């Protein structure tokens, strides 16, 4: 495929070129409504079909290690403390004390005020900002939820301050929430502008940028058509990742929702040559479920997406189930919860 | 290793214990056929699975006689609720032995295990379950009060959905009170014979269902047999035509489910990713061995390139290979003969100037295989746009307006199925109204359900299978003493036998003479 | 002095017009006593072909009309027939040799038959259609639709008017268009009925009436690829098995001959015999 000229554009230029004007409500609505709709029955049937893939033996082994390396190990509780975060980080670095060969997770994901604690706990294992994959031992990143997570109901100034705080504290990645109220009310321009502003707030003093994940909170958007439009909107505005959910609203990530977002990412790549990441978050608890996501990624956008730069699982309990499966594959017999650690 | 190569995940054959030879199932027992036995092979390996008996004329006589005897002596005297109970038993036994049947079907037919496991066999059970409940409710079947069964039904089924077609035929026939002689297709007799074992487990009275195997001549002998009252055939239009000729002038009630060249119409406002899935499901499901396949893609010109690009990308993820592997999407072509036909028509497509493209697939060394293929730049006059290929080959045509789409979709002697893809409900309903096809799928394709009537317009045959209409195909109105008054006119039989017609002829000329 | 009567020229009825046979042929229609009544057009295979073209052209409009409208049009035929009872009674008496009471009873029954079938137009779909409870997120509906162009060999026995009406009315209910070969010996009421049809609201081409020899014309209709169904109700004296065999070439729907007092009796099944059940699936989801 020849590289699209759109690939060389800055996000703002690209958006303006695509929507054919300023990012106003009217222009964005016209653009987003021109995107083909989704038939929910067909989407869910396709997701279910992908879910029937049978991943065995060597493929399963690869899948399990890959899943671990794609996890954003998450704690997002009002009760979080530096101690809890230290424990999480320890688990992130050594998921299975019984098997030092176990890969590290991709990142830890915490509230903004816990970023400092996470960075400290990681120490030299903290991935350097801007580090690319494949440069030796994988560092663990720190992701911070921000922008008045999970509801996003605060002034823009407060949201941006939230972001700047987290970036200043050493966050490598910012997981922002979109203003679902504005989106559902049709104020696409406002949603767009906010993402652009948050993206700018991700800029560090040295000019480098924290990666921006845009949480759509698909459970509140309700329809697949809304998810698809919000995905396009988030990508147009410059998001590096699109993420399903905060984990605080049910339903969180589902396979059909994730599939619909992957289709947007695939189409964006066809259009611009640019690769956008996808992060299903919340509700993925078993390795069996996680493998269905790997299959869906591989068959929708291609397996080159199965890297931490382009795909993540936002999860907490998933890791232990995957470790139990990993132990089963290593030893040949079933393991139990006493043989994996709680964080 | 690439993840997408997925390590082999073969379904176990351990629960399947096959015999080396299978006889005919007549009057409740297996018996050796008097014709020359033939081998049934696994089309994915060309290895023999078992030897199958051939029923000669005497065997057909025996089977029809057994069915007649069972009809007169047992089945027509049984209460509807008891008939229903037998069908419920069969449904449950099919569910219990579902995995075994799925494996056997995949071995014998070549279709992927994921389809036999998730589509064919579940539908077999559903079909029996659905019609079981009808057996004691025939007054509501739509043919008037106290409808009568027809007698002995001769049923000839194709190789593309062997056990499912058996269920489509046997379940309504038995529910309505008929007995059955069924002939499976020559290349796919195996699951019908396993089904005969299920009938033994269900303790179905002897002779109610008889299964005779053999080639086309056995089928011809059966449908032409003077002892049958109903003929139901699913298969090619050519054979259906021959059957329609052969039953002309007889009392036999006929239903035919024949070929198709279904149009799958994609409008520019279609939900595009689902439409692509629907195109794939429409033509590559069951290797395209589907009479209602969406074998003609009619795509609006403005989105043609985009749709084809997406379709090709999607086709690259189709996995062709060992049908028993749970990840296989495209299995083997059922027979060497069918493969030759697909090749011949595809080569013709190229000669006619259409542009051929096939997904990259590693074709196994043994067995019969054909890579998923699409033809673009196809004109309505091309053979590949008119003839049923019955394989994984899609012909792509374009249209500019809904009127043109409808005209092109209907421009075929067939009329079995069609698909419509659009986000605009009012347009879907209006287009569906104008399509001359018996089954229309809007924003979906190749869906089947026992409650949903299925069957064609025009040369795709007549009669319906499934639903209340499918039941009516095995019933006739209660015999009433003749009154032509409007008050009595509700449901009455319209078929008269050749004999009674000529009797009428005689009386008419007698009348004339009297004048 | 008695006024000299003006006899009618009996012609074909094709596409809403009254042409002579393209062959120029006529045949004598005799009364029951053997007296000359009229020269009826002796339709040819080309007339039959023209009639099929007319029927095909009229199909879209008639099948596409609302059921309510079709019902009213068929009822309108009854109204006009009622107004011309005397003419039909006279023709039947002269052709069939029955007395006025018998002829009158036949005309009345023919009128009532139109009324009965007219009432079905907006009901048969409800009786023969189904909403189907499929196990999945789908809206699924089966409805009967007209088969298309129906060729009919009208009953050839006595009761020429009633036989004709009994054969064509049910096919018209669903929206089929018809080509009918009239009663050969008693064609007068068929052509007079055509005059009723032409002056009622039945669109031209919906009913096409060819007089002449069924033996000669029927094979052309049975083999015609643009005929969708064949009603052999009045073909008992023809080699109707051969006609049915010919019809199999294009898988036409065929109804066999009927004889006796019960022939072509009014029945819902006569309507449904010329319908095709169409099942439409549509996905159903709120997301």
CSV table of N, CA, C and O in Angstrom, one decimal, chain B residues 2 13 30 40-41 97 102 134 152 185-186 221 247 252 273 321 353 355 359-360 381 409 453 473 490 495 505:
chain,number,residue,atom,x,y,z
B,2,UNK,N,4.0,-17.5,13.1
B,2,UNK,CA,3.1,-16.5,13.2
B,2,UNK,C,1.9,-16.9,14.0
B,2,UNK,O,1.4,-18.1,13.9
B,13,UNK,N,-11.7,-37.8,16.7
B,13,UNK,CA,-12.6,-38.8,16.0
B,13,UNK,C,-12.9,-40.0,17.0
B,13,UNK,O,-13.5,-40.9,16.6
B,30,UNK,N,-31.2,-53.2,9.3
B,30,UNK,CA,-30.2,-53.0,8.2
B,30,UNK,C,-30.2,-54.3,7.4
B,30,UNK,O,-30.2,-55.4,7.9
B,40,UNK,N,-17.7,-44.8,0.0
B,40,UNK,CA,-17.8,-43.4,0.3
B,40,UNK,C,-16.5,-43.0,0.8
B,40,UNK,O,-15.9,-43.7,1.6
B,41,UNK,N,-16.0,-41.8,0.3
B,41,UNK,CA,-14.7,-41.4,0.6
B,41,UNK,C,-14.7,-40.1,1.4
B,41,UNK,O,-15.7,-39.3,1.3
B,97,UNK,N,-26.1,-37.1,20.6
B,97,UNK,CA,-25.0,-37.7,19.7
B,97,UNK,C,-24.5,-36.6,18.7
B,97,UNK,O,-23.9,-37.0,17.7
B,102,UNK,N,-21.5,-34.7,14.0
B,102,UNK,CA,-20.8,-33.6,13.4
B,102,UNK,C,-19.5,-34.1,12.8
B,102,UNK,O,-19.1,-33.7,11.7
B,134,UNK,N,-45.7,-30.0,16.3
B,134,UNK,CA,-46.8,-29.8,15.3
B,134,UNK,C,-47.7,-31.1,15.2
B,134,UNK,O,-48.9,-31.0,14.8
B,152,UNK,N,-47.2,-42.5,1.7
B,152,UNK,CA,-45.7,-42.8,1.7
B,152,UNK,C,-45.0,-41.6,0.9
B,152,UNK,O,-45.4,-41.3,-0.2
B,185,UNK,N,-27.8,-38.6,-0.8
B,185,UNK,CA,-26.9,-38.4,-2.0
B,185,UNK,C,-25.8,-39.5,-2.0
B,185,UNK,O,-25.4,-39.9,-0.9
B,186,UNK,N,-25.4,-39.9,-3.1
B,186,UNK,CA,-24.5,-41.0,-3.3
B,186,UNK,C,-23.2,-40.7,-2.5
B,186,UNK,O,-22.6,-41.6,-1.8
B,221,UNK,N,-35.8,-44.5,-9.5
B,221,UNK,CA,-36.7,-45.6,-9.2
B,221,UNK,C,-37.7,-45.3,-8.1
B,221,UNK,O,-38.9,-45.6,-8.2
B,247,UNK,N,-43.6,-37.1,-12.6
B,247,UNK,CA,-44.8,-37.3,-11.8
B,247,UNK,C,-46.0,-36.6,-12.5
B,247,UNK,O,-47.1,-36.7,-11.9
B,252,UNK,N,-49.2,-37.9,-7.3
B,252,UNK,CA,-48.2,-37.6,-6.3
B,252,UNK,C,-48.0,-36.1,-6.1
B,252,UNK,O,-47.9,-35.3,-7.0
B,273,UNK,N,-18.9,-3.2,7.1
B,273,UNK,CA,-18.2,-4.4,7.6
B,273,UNK,C,-19.1,-5.6,7.7
B,273,UNK,O,-18.6,-6.7,7.5
B,321,UNK,N,-8.5,-25.8,4.7
B,321,UNK,CA,-7.7,-27.0,5.0
B,321,UNK,C,-8.5,-28.0,5.7
B,321,UNK,O,-9.7,-28.1,5.5
B,353,UNK,N,-13.7,-13.0,-20.0
B,353,UNK,CA,-13.1,-11.6,-19.8
B,353,UNK,C,-13.3,-11.1,-18.4
B,353,UNK,O,-12.9,-9.9,-18.1
B,355,UNK,N,-12.4,-10.7,-14.4
B,355,UNK,CA,-11.1,-10.7,-13.7
B,355,UNK,C,-11.2,-11.6,-12.5
B,355,UNK,O,-12.0,-11.4,-11.6
B,359,UNK,N,-8.0,-15.9,-3.0
B,359,UNK,CA,-7.2,-15.8,-1.8
B,359,UNK,C,-6.0,-16.7,-1.8
B,359,UNK,O,-6.1,-17.8,-2.4
B,360,UNK,N,-4.9,-16.2,-1.2
B,360,UNK,CA,-3.7,-17.1,-1.1
B,360,UNK,C,-4.0,-18.2,-0.1
B,360,UNK,O,-4.3,-18.0,1.1
B,381,UNK,N,-24.3,-11.0,-19.0
B,381,UNK,CA,-24.4,-12.1,-20.0
B,381,UNK,C,-23.4,-13.2,-19.8
B,381,UNK,O,-23.4,-14.2,-20.5
B,409,UNK,N,-31.1,-8.2,-10.2
B,409,UNK,CA,-31.3,-9.3,-9.3
B,409,UNK,C,-32.4,-10.3,-9.8
B,409,UNK,O,-32.2,-11.5,-9.7
B,453,UNK,N,-40.2,-20.6,6.7
B,453,UNK,CA,-40.3,-21.3,5.4
B,453,UNK,C,-39.2,-21.0,4.4
B,453,UNK,O,-38.7,-19.8,4.4
B,473,UNK,N,-47.0,-29.0,3.2
B,473,UNK,CA,-46.5,-29.8,2.0
B,473,UNK,C,-46.7,-31.3,2.2
B,473,UNK,O,-46.6,-32.0,1.2
B,490,UNK,N,-63.7,-23.7,1.6
B,490,UNK,CA,-62.7,-23.1,2.5
B,490,UNK,C,-61.4,-23.7,2.0
B,490,UNK,O,-60.6,-23.1,1.3
B,495,UNK,N,-55.9,-31.5,-6.1
B,495,UNK,CA,-55.3,-32.4,-7.0
B,495,UNK,C,-56.2,-33.6,-7.3
B,495,UNK,O,-57.0,-34.1,-6.4
B,505,UNK,N,-63.5,-37.5,-17.8
B,505,UNK,CA,-63.5,-37.4,-19.2
B,505,UNK,C,-64.6,-38.2,-19.8
B,505,UNK,O,-65.4,-37.8,-20.7
